[in-house]
Amino acid sequence: MTRDTRQRRAIRSVFDDADGPLGPQEVLDRAQRDVPGIGLATVYRTIKLMVEDQELNPVELPGEPARYEPAERGHSHHHFFKCDACGRVYEMQGCVSNPSSLAPDGFRVSRHEIVLYGTCANCA
Amino acid sequence: MTRDTRQRRAIRSVFDDADGPLGPQEVLDRAQRDVPGIGLATVYRTIKLMVEDQELNPVELPGEPARYEPAERGHSHHHFFKCDACGRVYEMQGCVSNPSSLAPDGFRVSRHEIVLYGTCANCA
DNA sequence: ATTCGTGCAAAGACTTTGCATAAAT
DNA sequence: ATTTATGCAAAGTCTTTGCACGAAT
């Protein structure tokens, strides 16, 4: 079904080399070093396949287009920090005590997202 | 600077009557009952002005276009619950203990967002 | 040879903007 | 009369899709 092509291998290696989640355009820019003719549509299609194959996890921050990261990094429960200064997104391990307690009675919570904003160690 | 027109009054009343945050298209649909000729561009422009005037707060959930709610409701710190079944967004008062503790050393946290997903009381 | 992926361009969802007209002051 | 908002359509961003061509089996 899903073939492992030159393009897909290049995209995989872009994610493996990345230091944080990447958006499609960033992936394209980096993948073009390996496969000059690659197009944006291929990046979108390949990312979608890799998400279906659980090879990538989407990282969706409020008000921003989706980024993606390799699934290994996403296996343990974690959240994200976005630096208001440099815009970089950092992954944070761990979680707060019991976020589900926020929900009113009768609401069943199956998952949650937490995003922190501020200034990262590099920008401080 | 900002004039209070028929359209803007209609949009304000749509938000005041709403039971949760609304997106621009929903606002348009409801405002057209009052002001039949109103256009989507006016809704977008008016929402932007009302956000600048602190009359509305944006409600941005991961991977979804922005919704908005009257600022009074947004004055106390709160978060949101999105029902996976009906898609409705609920506001939750309160917050978890200390979300900032998730951030690594050297990171300064200025704000955070928490979104819960699951099944609401109506759908359960 | 057949199947599936790619590149390009067209189209789709959401949002912003330019411009002539209309409304508010 | 002057200023500012409106409506429409065009354009902009991000993403998906149709289709002919190319690559992999």
mmCIF file of N, CA, C and O in Angstrom, chain B residues 47-112:
data_model
loop_
_atom_site.group_PDB
_atom_site.id
_atom_site.type_symbol
_atom_site.label_atom_id
_atom_site.label_comp_id
_atom_site.label_asym_id
_atom_site.label_seq_id
_atom_site.Cartn_x
_atom_site.Cartn_y
_atom_site.Cartn_z
ATOM 1 N N ILE B 47 -15.455 41.993 14.121
ATOM 2 C CA ILE B 47 -14.894 41.135 15.164
ATOM 3 C C ILE B 47 -13.485 41.606 15.517
ATOM 4 O O ILE B 47 -13.130 41.725 16.691
ATOM 5 N N LYS B 48 -12.697 41.901 14.488
ATOM 6 C CA LYS B 48 -11.332 42.353 14.747
ATOM 7 C C LYS B 48 -11.322 43.636 15.588
ATOM 8 O O LYS B 48 -10.555 43.763 16.549
ATOM 9 N N LEU B 49 -12.205 44.580 15.234
ATOM 10 C CA LEU B 49 -12.296 45.816 16.010
ATOM 11 C C LEU B 49 -12.724 45.541 17.442
ATOM 12 O O LEU B 49 -12.184 46.117 18.387
ATOM 13 N N MET B 50 -13.692 44.658 17.600
ATOM 14 C CA MET B 50 -14.197 44.378 18.943
ATOM 15 C C MET B 50 -13.148 43.677 19.794
ATOM 16 O O MET B 50 -13.118 43.837 21.013
ATOM 17 N N VAL B 51 -12.289 42.886 19.155
ATOM 18 C CA VAL B 51 -11.192 42.264 19.897
ATOM 19 C C VAL B 51 -10.199 43.345 20.325
ATOM 20 O O VAL B 51 -9.755 43.375 21.484
ATOM 21 N N GLU B 52 -9.884 44.269 19.416
ATOM 22 C CA GLU B 52 -8.968 45.361 19.772
ATOM 23 C C GLU B 52 -9.544 46.218 20.898
ATOM 24 O O GLU B 52 -8.816 46.670 21.772
ATOM 25 N N ASP B 53 -10.838 46.416 20.862
ATOM 26 C CA ASP B 53 -11.515 47.195 21.901
ATOM 27 C C ASP B 53 -11.746 46.391 23.175
ATOM 28 O O ASP B 53 -12.425 46.861 24.085
ATOM 29 N N GLN B 54 -11.258 45.151 23.236
ATOM 30 C CA GLN B 54 -11.420 44.274 24.399
ATOM 31 C C GLN B 54 -12.870 43.939 24.673
ATOM 32 O O GLN B 54 -13.248 43.637 25.802
ATOM 33 N N GLU B 55 -13.686 44.071 23.642
ATOM 34 C CA GLU B 55 -15.096 43.751 23.821
ATOM 35 C C GLU B 55 -15.321 42.257 23.572
ATOM 36 O O GLU B 55 -16.264 41.664 24.092
ATOM 37 N N LEU B 56 -14.449 41.661 22.787
ATOM 38 C CA LEU B 56 -14.488 40.221 22.514
ATOM 39 C C LEU B 56 -13.136 39.600 22.843
ATOM 40 O O LEU B 56 -12.105 40.249 22.713
ATOM 41 N N ASN B 57 -13.165 38.329 23.219
ATOM 42 C CA ASN B 57 -11.936 37.552 23.357
ATOM 43 C C ASN B 57 -11.915 36.444 22.316
ATOM 44 O O ASN B 57 -12.937 35.768 22.140
ATOM 45 N N PRO B 58 -10.786 36.231 21.663
ATOM 46 C CA PRO B 58 -10.680 35.080 20.763
ATOM 47 C C PRO B 58 -10.584 33.791 21.564
ATOM 48 O O PRO B 58 -9.994 33.768 22.646
ATOM 49 N N VAL B 59 -11.201 32.750 21.040
ATOM 50 C CA VAL B 59 -11.116 31.414 21.633
ATOM 51 C C VAL B 59 -10.529 30.514 20.556
ATOM 52 O O VAL B 59 -11.202 30.184 19.585
ATOM 53 N N GLU B 60 -9.262 30.167 20.715
ATOM 54 C CA GLU B 60 -8.595 29.395 19.671
ATOM 55 C C GLU B 60 -8.293 27.990 20.153
ATOM 56 O O GLU B 60 -7.516 27.796 21.066
ATOM 57 N N LEU B 61 -8.932 27.025 19.519
ATOM 58 C CA LEU B 61 -8.655 25.626 19.840
ATOM 59 C C LEU B 61 -7.728 25.053 18.784
ATOM 60 O O LEU B 61 -7.786 25.449 17.619
ATOM 61 N N PRO B 62 -6.865 24.113 19.200
ATOM 62 C CA PRO B 62 -5.898 23.522 18.280
ATOM 63 C C PRO B 62 -6.565 22.976 17.021
ATOM 64 O O PRO B 62 -7.554 22.252 17.100
ATOM 65 N N GLY B 63 -6.051 23.344 15.872
ATOM 66 C CA GLY B 63 -6.523 22.785 14.614
ATOM 67 C C GLY B 63 -7.857 23.302 14.131
ATOM 68 O O GLY B 63 -8.424 22.759 13.190
ATOM 69 N N GLU B 64 -8.388 24.355 14.756
ATOM 70 C CA GLU B 64 -9.686 24.876 14.353
ATOM 71 C C GLU B 64 -9.629 26.378 14.161
ATOM 72 O O GLU B 64 -8.875 27.060 14.830
ATOM 73 N N PRO B 65 -10.470 26.887 13.247
ATOM 74 C CA PRO B 65 -10.542 28.333 13.090
ATOM 75 C C PRO B 65 -11.032 29.002 14.370
ATOM 76 O O PRO B 65 -11.738 28.389 15.174
ATOM 77 N N ALA B 66 -10.661 30.254 14.574
ATOM 78 C CA ALA B 66 -10.959 30.955 15.819
ATOM 79 C C ALA B 66 -12.452 31.176 16.025
ATOM 80 O O ALA B 66 -13.202 31.406 15.078
ATOM 81 N N ARG B 67 -12.857 31.061 17.271
ATOM 82 C CA ARG B 67 -14.177 31.482 17.709
ATOM 83 C C ARG B 67 -13.983 32.716 18.594
ATOM 84 O O ARG B 67 -12.862 33.024 18.996
ATOM 85 N N TYR B 68 -15.082 33.370 18.960
ATOM 86 C CA TYR B 68 -14.998 34.556 19.807
ATOM 87 C C TYR B 68 -16.111 34.545 20.824
ATOM 88 O O TYR B 68 -17.179 33.965 20.599
ATOM 89 N N GLU B 69 -15.866 35.203 21.954
ATOM 90 C CA GLU B 69 -16.884 35.309 23.002
ATOM 91 C C GLU B 69 -16.803 36.687 23.630
ATOM 92 O O GLU B 69 -15.749 37.315 23.595
ATOM 93 N N PRO B 70 -17.899 37.144 24.236
ATOM 94 C CA PRO B 70 -17.884 38.458 24.892
ATOM 95 C C PRO B 70 -16.828 38.492 25.984
ATOM 96 O O PRO B 70 -16.621 37.498 26.687
ATOM 97 N N ALA B 71 -16.174 39.624 26.144
ATOM 98 C CA ALA B 71 -15.041 39.698 27.056
ATOM 99 C C ALA B 71 -15.435 39.506 28.515
ATOM 100 O O ALA B 71 -14.653 38.995 29.301
ATOM 101 N N GLU B 72 -16.654 39.895 28.879
ATOM 102 C CA GLU B 72 -17.042 39.725 30.299
ATOM 103 C C GLU B 72 -16.824 38.284 30.748
ATOM 104 O O GLU B 72 -16.262 38.016 31.789
ATOM 105 N N ARG B 73 -17.266 37.366 29.887
ATOM 106 C CA ARG B 73 -17.098 35.948 30.214
ATOM 107 C C ARG B 73 -15.642 35.548 30.294
ATOM 108 O O ARG B 73 -15.313 34.545 30.888
ATOM 109 N N GLY B 74 -14.797 36.309 29.662
ATOM 110 C CA GLY B 74 -13.408 35.921 29.597
ATOM 111 C C GLY B 74 -12.530 36.586 30.639
ATOM 112 O O GLY B 74 -11.341 36.364 30.673
ATOM 113 N N HIS B 75 -13.155 37.410 31.506
ATOM 114 C CA HIS B 75 -12.329 38.137 32.461
ATOM 115 C C HIS B 75 -11.709 37.244 33.496
ATOM 116 O O HIS B 75 -10.552 37.388 33.848
ATOM 117 N N SER B 76 -12.466 36.278 34.010
ATOM 118 C CA SER B 76 -11.859 35.354 34.952
ATOM 119 C C SER B 76 -11.141 34.271 34.163
ATOM 120 O O SER B 76 -11.552 33.916 33.062
ATOM 121 N N HIS B 77 -10.079 33.799 34.715
ATOM 122 C CA HIS B 77 -9.255 32.799 34.038
ATOM 123 C C HIS B 77 -10.064 31.525 33.824
ATOM 124 O O HIS B 77 -10.653 30.996 34.740
ATOM 125 N N HIS B 78 -10.089 31.067 32.579
ATOM 126 C CA HIS B 78 -10.869 29.864 32.313
ATOM 127 C C HIS B 78 -10.337 29.126 31.098
ATOM 128 O O HIS B 78 -9.491 29.624 30.367
ATOM 129 N N HIS B 79 -10.867 27.914 30.919
ATOM 130 C CA HIS B 79 -10.430 27.083 29.808
ATOM 131 C C HIS B 79 -11.642 26.465 29.127
ATOM 132 O O HIS B 79 -12.776 26.754 29.498
ATOM 133 N N PHE B 80 -11.381 25.594 28.151
ATOM 134 C CA PHE B 80 -12.480 25.110 27.331
ATOM 135 C C PHE B 80 -12.534 23.590 27.241
ATOM 136 O O PHE B 80 -11.520 22.908 27.379
ATOM 137 N N PHE B 81 -13.752 23.124 27.044
ATOM 138 C CA PHE B 81 -14.007 21.699 26.832
ATOM 139 C C PHE B 81 -14.683 21.573 25.483
ATOM 140 O O PHE B 81 -15.676 22.249 25.222
ATOM 141 N N LYS B 82 -14.155 20.719 24.632
ATOM 142 C CA LYS B 82 -14.823 20.476 23.356
ATOM 143 C C LYS B 82 -15.371 19.062 23.309
ATOM 144 O O LYS B 82 -14.643 18.086 23.511
ATOM 145 N N CYS B 83 -16.664 18.966 23.025
ATOM 146 C CA CYS B 83 -17.308 17.651 22.964
ATOM 147 C C CYS B 83 -17.002 16.987 21.622
ATOM 148 O O CYS B 83 -17.278 17.565 20.564
ATOM 149 N N ASP B 84 -16.455 15.775 21.681
ATOM 150 C CA ASP B 84 -16.126 15.047 20.450
ATOM 151 C C ASP B 84 -17.389 14.599 19.720
ATOM 152 O O ASP B 84 -17.354 14.339 18.520
ATOM 153 N N ALA B 85 -18.490 14.516 20.454
ATOM 154 C CA ALA B 85 -19.730 14.039 19.831
ATOM 155 C C ALA B 85 -20.478 15.167 19.116
ATOM 156 O O ALA B 85 -20.750 15.087 17.926
ATOM 157 N N CYS B 86 -20.781 16.239 19.828
ATOM 158 C CA CYS B 86 -21.608 17.296 19.223
ATOM 159 C C CYS B 86 -20.787 18.482 18.733
ATOM 160 O O CYS B 86 -21.305 19.349 18.030
ATOM 161 N N GLY B 87 -19.516 18.534 19.103
ATOM 162 C CA GLY B 87 -18.654 19.606 18.615
ATOM 163 C C GLY B 87 -18.785 20.913 19.375
ATOM 164 O O GLY B 87 -18.059 21.862 19.105
ATOM 165 N N ARG B 88 -19.695 20.939 20.331
ATOM 166 C CA ARG B 88 -19.892 22.193 21.044
ATOM 167 C C ARG B 88 -18.727 22.494 21.987
ATOM 168 O O ARG B 88 -18.104 21.580 22.529
ATOM 169 N N VAL B 89 -18.447 23.778 22.144
ATOM 170 C CA VAL B 89 -17.359 24.202 23.016
ATOM 171 C C VAL B 89 -17.942 24.802 24.289
ATOM 172 O O VAL B 89 -18.779 25.702 24.224
ATOM 173 N N TYR B 90 -17.513 24.293 25.425
ATOM 174 C CA TYR B 90 -17.989 24.769 26.722
ATOM 175 C C TYR B 90 -16.866 25.491 27.439
ATOM 176 O O TYR B 90 -15.691 25.106 27.342
ATOM 177 N N GLU B 91 -17.266 26.474 28.199
ATOM 178 C CA GLU B 91 -16.296 27.203 28.999
ATOM 179 C C GLU B 91 -16.226 26.568 30.388
ATOM 180 O O GLU B 91 -17.247 26.189 30.948
ATOM 181 N N MET B 92 -15.023 26.448 30.923
ATOM 182 C CA MET B 92 -14.876 25.890 32.277
ATOM 183 C C MET B 92 -14.190 26.920 33.164
ATOM 184 O O MET B 92 -13.159 27.475 32.785
ATOM 185 N N GLN B 93 -14.723 27.142 34.323
ATOM 186 C CA GLN B 93 -14.071 28.055 35.258
ATOM 187 C C GLN B 93 -12.933 27.338 35.954
ATOM 188 O O GLN B 93 -12.893 26.118 36.028
ATOM 189 N N GLY B 94 -12.008 28.122 36.472
ATOM 190 C CA GLY B 94 -10.945 27.558 37.275
ATOM 191 C C GLY B 94 -9.769 27.077 36.458
ATOM 192 O O GLY B 94 -9.721 27.233 35.242
ATOM 193 N N CYS B 95 -8.815 26.496 37.174
ATOM 194 C CA CYS B 95 -7.573 26.095 36.527
ATOM 195 C C CYS B 95 -6.903 25.015 37.360
ATOM 196 O O CYS B 95 -7.295 24.779 38.504
ATOM 197 N N VAL B 96 -5.920 24.380 36.807
ATOM 198 C CA VAL B 96 -5.172 23.356 37.543
ATOM 199 C C VAL B 96 -4.143 24.020 38.444
ATOM 200 O O VAL B 96 -3.915 25.229 38.354
ATOM 201 N N SER B 97 -3.512 23.224 39.295
ATOM 202 C CA SER B 97 -2.610 23.766 40.315
ATOM 203 C C SER B 97 -1.524 24.686 39.748
ATOM 204 O O SER B 97 -1.665 25.895 39.766
ATOM 205 N N ASN B 98 -0.435 24.183 39.249
ATOM 206 C CA ASN B 98 0.583 25.094 38.719
ATOM 207 C C ASN B 98 1.152 24.593 37.393
ATOM 208 O O ASN B 98 2.159 23.924 37.340
ATOM 209 N N PRO B 99 0.464 24.963 36.329
ATOM 210 C CA PRO B 99 0.878 24.512 35.004
ATOM 211 C C PRO B 99 2.301 24.939 34.646
ATOM 212 O O PRO B 99 2.979 24.256 33.896
ATOM 213 N N SER B 100 2.751 26.065 35.212
ATOM 214 C CA SER B 100 4.089 26.557 34.869
ATOM 215 C C SER B 100 5.182 25.569 35.245
ATOM 216 O O SER B 100 6.290 25.612 34.702
ATOM 217 N N SER B 101 4.872 24.678 36.181
ATOM 218 C CA SER B 101 5.891 23.740 36.644
ATOM 219 C C SER B 101 6.332 22.779 35.553
ATOM 220 O O SER B 101 7.364 22.132 35.639
ATOM 221 N N LEU B 102 5.538 22.704 34.478
ATOM 222 C CA LEU B 102 5.909 21.827 33.363
ATOM 223 C C LEU B 102 7.129 22.339 32.607
ATOM 224 O O LEU B 102 7.843 21.568 31.974
ATOM 225 N N ALA B 103 7.313 23.632 32.618
ATOM 226 C CA ALA B 103 8.380 24.223 31.809
ATOM 227 C C ALA B 103 9.753 23.885 32.380
ATOM 228 O O ALA B 103 9.928 23.833 33.597
ATOM 229 N N PRO B 104 10.719 23.672 31.506
ATOM 230 C CA PRO B 104 12.094 23.390 31.960
ATOM 231 C C PRO B 104 12.679 24.609 32.664
ATOM 232 O O PRO B 104 12.188 25.721 32.512
ATOM 233 N N ASP B 105 13.761 24.410 33.383
ATOM 234 C CA ASP B 105 14.457 25.515 34.046
ATOM 235 C C ASP B 105 14.894 26.554 33.027
ATOM 236 O O ASP B 105 15.315 26.214 31.918
ATOM 237 N N GLY B 106 14.762 27.811 33.408
ATOM 238 C CA GLY B 106 15.195 28.889 32.521
ATOM 239 C C GLY B 106 14.100 29.391 31.608
ATOM 240 O O GLY B 106 14.277 30.390 30.923
ATOM 241 N N PHE B 107 12.975 28.683 31.573
ATOM 242 C CA PHE B 107 11.846 29.113 30.752
ATOM 243 C C PHE B 107 10.898 29.942 31.610
ATOM 244 O O PHE B 107 10.524 29.522 32.711
ATOM 245 N N ARG B 108 10.517 31.116 31.109
ATOM 246 C CA ARG B 108 9.580 31.946 31.858
ATOM 247 C C ARG B 108 8.199 31.814 31.218
ATOM 248 O O ARG B 108 8.025 32.076 30.031
ATOM 249 N N VAL B 109 7.231 31.392 32.020
ATOM 250 C CA VAL B 109 5.878 31.151 31.498
ATOM 251 C C VAL B 109 5.004 32.358 31.780
ATOM 252 O O VAL B 109 4.892 32.797 32.924
ATOM 253 N N SER B 110 4.385 32.918 30.743
ATOM 254 C CA SER B 110 3.546 34.084 30.968
ATOM 255 C C SER B 110 2.056 33.756 30.867
ATOM 256 O O SER B 110 1.223 34.449 31.410
ATOM 257 N N ARG B 111 1.712 32.702 30.135
ATOM 258 C CA ARG B 111 0.312 32.304 30.074
ATOM 259 C C ARG B 111 0.236 30.878 29.584
ATOM 260 O O ARG B 111 1.243 30.304 29.170
ATOM 261 N N HIS B 112 -0.960 30.320 29.623
ATOM 262 C CA HIS B 112 -1.110 28.930 29.184
ATOM 263 C C HIS B 112 -2.524 28.713 28.689
ATOM 264 O O HIS B 112 -3.438 29.477 28.999
#
